[in-house]
Coordinates of C-alpha atoms in Angstrom, one line a residue:
M1339 CA 0.0 0.0 0.0
Q1340 CA 1.3 3.5 -0.9
D1341 CA 2.7 5.7 1.9
W1342 CA -0.2 7.9 3.0
W1343 CA 2.1 10.9 3.6
Q1344 CA 3.7 10.7 0.2
V1345 CA 0.4 10.5 -1.5
N1346 CA -1.2 13.5 0.3
F1347 CA 1.7 16.0 0.7
P1348 CA 4.2 17.2 -1.9
Q1349 CA 7.1 16.7 0.4
G1350 CA 5.7 13.6 2.1
R1351 CA 6.1 13.3 5.9
Q1352 CA 8.4 16.0 7.4
N1353 CA 9.8 16.2 10.9
L1354 CA 10.0 19.1 13.3
I1355 CA 11.9 19.2 16.6
I1356 CA 10.3 21.2 19.3
T1357 CA 10.9 21.5 23.1
D1358 CA 8.1 19.7 24.9
A1359 CA 6.3 20.9 28.0
K1360 CA 9.0 19.3 30.2
G1361 CA 11.9 20.9 28.3
Y1362 CA 13.0 17.9 26.3
P1363 CA 13.5 17.9 22.5
V1364 CA 10.8 15.8 20.7
Q1365 CA 10.2 15.0 17.1
I1366 CA 6.8 15.9 15.6
A1367 CA 5.7 14.4 12.3
Y1368 CA 3.8 16.7 9.9
G1369 CA 2.8 17.3 6.3
E1370 CA 1.8 20.4 4.4
K1371 CA 0.0 21.2 1.1
G1372 CA -1.1 24.4 -0.6
T1373 CA -0.1 28.0 -0.3
G1374 CA -1.5 31.1 1.4
K1375 CA -2.6 31.7 5.0
P1376 CA -1.6 28.7 7.3
L1377 CA -4.5 26.4 8.3
I1378 CA -3.7 23.8 11.0
L1379 CA -5.8 20.6 11.2
L1380 CA -5.7 19.2 14.8
H1381 CA -6.8 15.6 15.5
G1382 CA -8.4 14.2 18.6
L1383 CA -7.6 11.5 21.2
G1384 CA -6.3 8.2 19.7
S1385 CA -6.2 9.6 16.2
W1386 CA -3.5 11.1 14.0
S1387 CA -3.4 13.2 10.8
Y1388 CA -5.1 10.6 8.8
N1389 CA -8.4 11.6 10.3
W1390 CA -8.3 14.7 8.2
R1391 CA -7.8 12.8 4.9
H1392 CA -11.1 14.2 3.4
S1393 CA -10.2 17.9 4.2
I1394 CA -6.5 18.2 3.1
K1395 CA -7.1 18.5 -0.6
P1396 CA -10.2 20.7 -0.6
L1397 CA -8.8 23.2 2.0
S1398 CA -5.4 23.3 0.4
Q1399 CA -6.9 24.9 -2.7
Y1400 CA -7.3 28.0 -0.6
F1401 CA -4.8 27.7 2.3
R1402 CA -1.4 26.3 3.3
V1403 CA -2.8 23.2 5.1
I1404 CA -0.6 21.8 7.9
C1405 CA -1.4 18.4 9.5
F1406 CA 0.7 17.2 12.4
D1407 CA 0.6 14.3 14.8
A1408 CA 0.6 15.5 18.4
K1409 CA 3.4 14.2 20.6
G1410 CA 2.7 10.5 21.4
Y1411 CA 0.4 10.0 18.4
G1412 CA 0.7 8.7 14.9
F1413 CA 4.2 9.1 13.5
S1414 CA 5.4 11.6 16.1
E1415 CA 7.9 10.7 18.9
K1416 CA 6.6 8.7 21.9
P1417 CA 8.8 9.4 24.9
L1418 CA 8.1 6.4 27.2
S1419 CA 10.7 7.2 29.8
R1420 CA 8.7 10.2 31.3
R1421 CA 5.1 10.8 32.2
E1422 CA 3.0 13.6 30.7
E1423 CA 1.2 16.2 32.7
N1424 CA -2.2 17.6 31.8
G1425 CA -2.0 20.8 29.8
H1426 CA 1.2 19.8 27.9
Q1427 CA -0.7 19.8 24.6
V1428 CA -1.4 23.5 24.8
L1429 CA 2.2 24.5 25.2
E1430 CA 3.4 22.1 22.6
L1431 CA 0.8 23.4 20.1
K1432 CA 2.0 26.9 20.8
R1433 CA 5.6 25.8 19.9
I1434 CA 4.5 24.0 16.8
I1435 CA 2.7 27.1 15.6
Q1436 CA 5.7 29.3 16.4
A1437 CA 8.0 27.0 14.4
L1438 CA 5.8 26.5 11.3
C1439 CA 3.8 29.7 11.0
D1440 CA 4.9 33.3 10.3
E1441 CA 1.4 34.6 11.0
P1442 CA -1.5 33.6 13.2
P1443 CA -3.0 30.5 11.6
I1444 CA -6.5 29.2 11.2
I1445 CA -7.0 26.3 13.6
V1446 CA -9.5 23.6 12.8
A1447 CA -9.7 21.1 15.6
E1448 CA -11.8 18.1 16.5
S1449 CA -12.7 16.5 19.8
L1450 CA -9.8 16.6 22.3
G1451 CA -7.8 18.6 19.8
A1452 CA -10.5 21.2 19.9
L1453 CA -10.3 21.4 23.7
V1454 CA -6.5 22.0 23.3
A1455 CA -7.3 24.7 20.8
L1456 CA -9.7 26.4 23.2
G1457 CA -7.0 26.4 25.8
L1458 CA -4.5 27.9 23.4
A1459 CA -7.0 30.6 22.4
E1460 CA -7.4 31.6 26.0
K1461 CA -3.7 31.7 27.0
Y1462 CA -2.1 32.8 23.7
P1463 CA -4.8 34.7 21.7
Q1464 CA -2.1 36.3 19.5
L1465 CA -1.4 32.9 18.0
I1466 CA -4.8 32.3 16.4
G1467 CA -6.4 34.1 13.5
R1468 CA -9.6 32.1 13.3
L1469 CA -10.8 29.1 15.2
V1470 CA -13.1 26.2 14.2
V1471 CA -13.9 23.6 16.9
I1472 CA -15.8 20.4 16.3
N1473 CA -17.6 18.2 18.9
V1474 CA -15.5 19.4 21.9
P1475 CA -15.4 17.6 25.3
I1476 CA -15.6 20.9 27.0
F1477 CA -18.5 20.0 29.3
A1478 CA -17.7 16.3 29.6
E1479 CA -18.5 14.6 32.9
S1480 CA -17.2 11.2 32.1
L1481 CA -15.1 9.3 29.5
P1482 CA -17.5 8.8 26.5
H1483 CA -16.7 5.1 25.8
W1484 CA -16.4 2.0 28.0
V1485 CA -13.2 0.9 26.4
M1486 CA -11.6 4.2 27.3
G1487 CA -12.7 3.6 30.9
I1488 CA -11.1 0.2 31.0
L1489 CA -7.8 1.4 29.5
A1490 CA -7.7 4.3 31.9
K1491 CA -7.8 1.9 34.8
I1492 CA -5.2 -0.6 33.7
P1493 CA -1.7 0.2 35.2
L1494 CA 0.5 1.8 32.7
E1495 CA 3.2 -0.8 33.4
I1496 CA 0.9 -3.6 32.1
I1497 CA 0.2 -1.6 28.9
Q1498 CA 3.9 -1.0 28.4
T1499 CA 4.5 -4.8 28.7
I1500 CA 1.7 -5.5 26.1
D1501 CA 3.2 -2.9 23.8
S1502 CA 6.8 -4.1 24.2
L1503 CA 5.8 -7.6 23.4
R1504 CA 4.2 -6.3 20.2
L1505 CA 1.0 -8.1 20.9
A1506 CA -1.0 -5.6 18.7
Y1507 CA 1.3 -6.6 15.8
L1508 CA 0.9 -10.3 16.5
F1509 CA -2.8 -10.0 16.6
A1510 CA -3.2 -7.4 13.9
P1511 CA -6.3 -8.8 12.2
I1512 CA -8.2 -8.8 15.6
V1513 CA -7.0 -5.3 16.5
R1514 CA -8.1 -4.0 13.1
E1515 CA -11.5 -5.7 13.4
V1516 CA -12.2 -4.4 16.9
M1517 CA -11.1 -0.8 16.1
A1518 CA -13.1 -0.9 12.8
I1519 CA -16.3 -1.8 14.8
E1520 CA -15.7 1.0 17.3
R1521 CA -14.9 3.6 14.6
R1522 CA -18.0 2.7 12.7
R1523 CA -20.1 3.3 15.8
V1524 CA -19.2 7.0 15.7
L1525 CA -20.3 7.4 12.0
F1526 CA -23.9 8.0 10.9
D1527 CA -23.1 5.9 7.8
P1528 CA -20.7 3.2 8.9
T1529 CA -20.3 1.8 5.4
I1530 CA -18.1 4.8 4.4
L1531 CA -15.2 3.4 6.4
S1532 CA -13.2 1.4 3.9
E1533 CA -10.6 -1.4 4.5
E1534 CA -7.9 1.1 3.6
D1535 CA -9.3 3.5 6.2
V1536 CA -9.1 0.7 8.9
Y1537 CA -5.5 -0.1 7.8
W1538 CA -4.3 3.4 8.3
I1539 CA -6.3 4.3 11.4
T1540 CA -4.9 1.3 13.2
Y1541 CA -1.4 1.5 11.7
P1542 CA 0.3 3.4 14.6
F1543 CA -1.1 0.9 17.1
I1544 CA 0.1 -2.1 15.2
E1545 CA 3.3 -0.9 13.6
I1546 CA 4.7 1.8 15.9
P1547 CA 5.7 0.8 19.4
G1548 CA 4.6 3.2 22.2
S1549 CA 1.3 4.2 20.6
L1550 CA -0.9 2.3 22.9
V1551 CA 1.1 3.4 25.9
K1552 CA 0.8 7.1 25.1
V1553 CA -2.9 7.0 24.3
T1554 CA -3.6 5.1 27.6
E1555 CA -1.5 7.7 29.4
E1556 CA -3.6 10.5 27.9
L1557 CA -6.8 8.6 28.9
Q1558 CA -5.6 8.3 32.5
I1559 CA -4.9 12.1 32.5
A1560 CA -8.4 12.7 31.2
I1561 CA -10.1 10.5 33.8
K1562 CA -8.1 12.2 36.6
E1563 CA -9.2 15.6 35.3
I1564 CA -12.8 14.5 35.2
E1565 CA -12.6 13.2 38.8
N1566 CA -11.0 16.5 39.9
F1567 CA -13.8 18.3 38.1
Q1568 CA -16.5 16.3 39.8
T1569 CA -14.9 16.7 43.3
K1570 CA -14.2 20.4 42.7
K1571 CA -10.5 20.0 43.0
P1572 CA -8.2 22.2 40.8
N1573 CA -8.4 21.1 37.1
I1574 CA -7.7 22.4 33.7
L1575 CA -11.2 21.7 32.4
T1576 CA -12.8 24.1 34.8
N1577 CA -10.1 26.7 34.0
I1578 CA -10.9 26.5 30.2
Q1579 CA -14.7 26.6 30.9
S1580 CA -14.2 29.7 33.1
N1581 CA -12.3 31.6 30.5
L1582 CA -14.3 30.9 27.4
S1583 CA -15.7 34.5 27.4
I1584 CA -12.2 35.9 26.9
I1585 CA -11.6 34.2 23.6
E1586 CA -11.1 37.0 21.1
C1587 CA -10.9 35.4 17.6
P1588 CA -13.9 34.7 15.5
T1589 CA -14.9 31.1 16.3
L1590 CA -17.1 28.6 14.5
V1591 CA -18.6 25.8 16.6
L1592 CA -19.6 22.7 14.6
W1593 CA -21.5 19.9 16.3
G1594 CA -23.0 16.6 15.1
D1595 CA -26.7 16.5 15.8
Q1596 CA -26.4 12.8 16.8
D1597 CA -23.1 12.9 18.6
S1598 CA -23.7 10.3 21.4
W1599 CA -20.4 11.1 23.1
F1600 CA -21.1 14.8 23.7
P1601 CA -24.7 16.0 23.1
V1602 CA -25.5 18.9 20.9
S1603 CA -26.6 20.9 23.9
H1604 CA -22.9 21.1 24.8
G1605 CA -22.3 22.9 21.5
E1606 CA -25.2 25.3 22.1
K1607 CA -23.7 26.1 25.6
L1608 CA -20.2 26.6 24.2
H1609 CA -21.6 29.0 21.5
Q1610 CA -23.3 31.0 24.3
H1611 CA -20.0 31.3 26.2
I1612 CA -17.8 32.5 23.4
P1613 CA -18.8 36.0 22.4
N1614 CA -17.6 36.2 18.8
S1615 CA -18.8 32.7 17.8
R1616 CA -21.4 31.1 15.5
L1617 CA -22.9 27.6 15.8
Q1618 CA -23.7 25.2 13.0
I1619 CA -25.4 21.9 13.7
L1620 CA -24.2 19.1 11.4
Q1621 CA -27.2 17.0 10.3
N1622 CA -27.0 13.2 10.3
C1623 CA -23.6 13.4 12.0
Y1624 CA -22.2 11.4 14.9
H1625 CA -19.0 12.2 16.8
D1626 CA -16.5 11.6 13.9
A1627 CA -17.5 14.6 11.9
S1628 CA -14.2 14.9 9.9
T1629 CA -14.9 11.5 8.4
G1630 CA -18.7 11.3 8.5
A1631 CA -19.6 14.8 7.4
A1632 CA -16.4 15.9 5.6
D1633 CA -18.1 17.7 2.7
V1634 CA -20.4 19.7 5.0
V1635 CA -17.5 20.4 7.4
N1636 CA -15.2 21.7 4.6
A1637 CA -18.0 23.9 3.1
A1638 CA -18.8 25.3 6.6
I1639 CA -15.1 26.1 7.2
L1640 CA -14.7 27.9 3.9
E1641 CA -18.0 29.9 4.3
F1642 CA -17.0 30.9 7.8
L1643 CA -13.6 32.1 6.7
K1644 CA -15.0 34.0 3.8
D1645 CA -17.6 35.7 6.0
T1646 CA -14.9 36.7 8.5
N1647 CA -12.7 38.0 5.7
F1648 CA -10.0 35.3 6.1
C1649 CA -10.4 33.6 2.8

């Protein structure tokens, strides 16, 4: 099968070294296509740049589209010798923008990536020109899927052992089948997920050691945050919620009308809290909007950027 990066980006997969939140150099995998104002596509938890496969070409006709895999995801470096702290993604996103963009970019972000983008917009407003967030876990009170809950409770040392033994590689057909079933459950039309899609979605977990460990680690951070939120202990989720009103840049909130993970009422609430925002409900759309409603999402992004004089 052809290399996905080579097929979708003129220079294929490129690598960028940034300093992570703990001060260590870390390698970030990215690709770019098109010219003009920079537009960054930011994936969610357990995903990588492939999730934006239906948006890269359409948006690159108008912008310099940049896709990157966050630290620990996809083809980016997975530092296993040190533990992450909540909030590291915001600082690392800041450093990626500073390294790749010579002007404030458009950020289009989905799910957990959108939560990171909101955090960035609050702390570093000068770094964002326009913001598009899709199905954000901003008001989440629990992990949205039972599998996430199970992974979050397994000691990380056990996950590391499973990963080091390459069990996902040894049982690749089973891994692909299980993940295909789960990914189809977040699509309004599950038949659109092809065998090639399943191959690439699961590729990092099967072929790249450390992928399962880092996703599990992020899930454990997320569940701890939710527990702190519920018990009113200090947490980043509450901080982001409390500061939504200070977000300055024009913001588009997109939400699937049938998102079973985070209900559309969360999108309406988010829109009410961000002064310079607009809300668009995506019809017949579950949680995975970048796949399940790609054409509508792309059209909404372009219309929003045109209306706000950024296209």
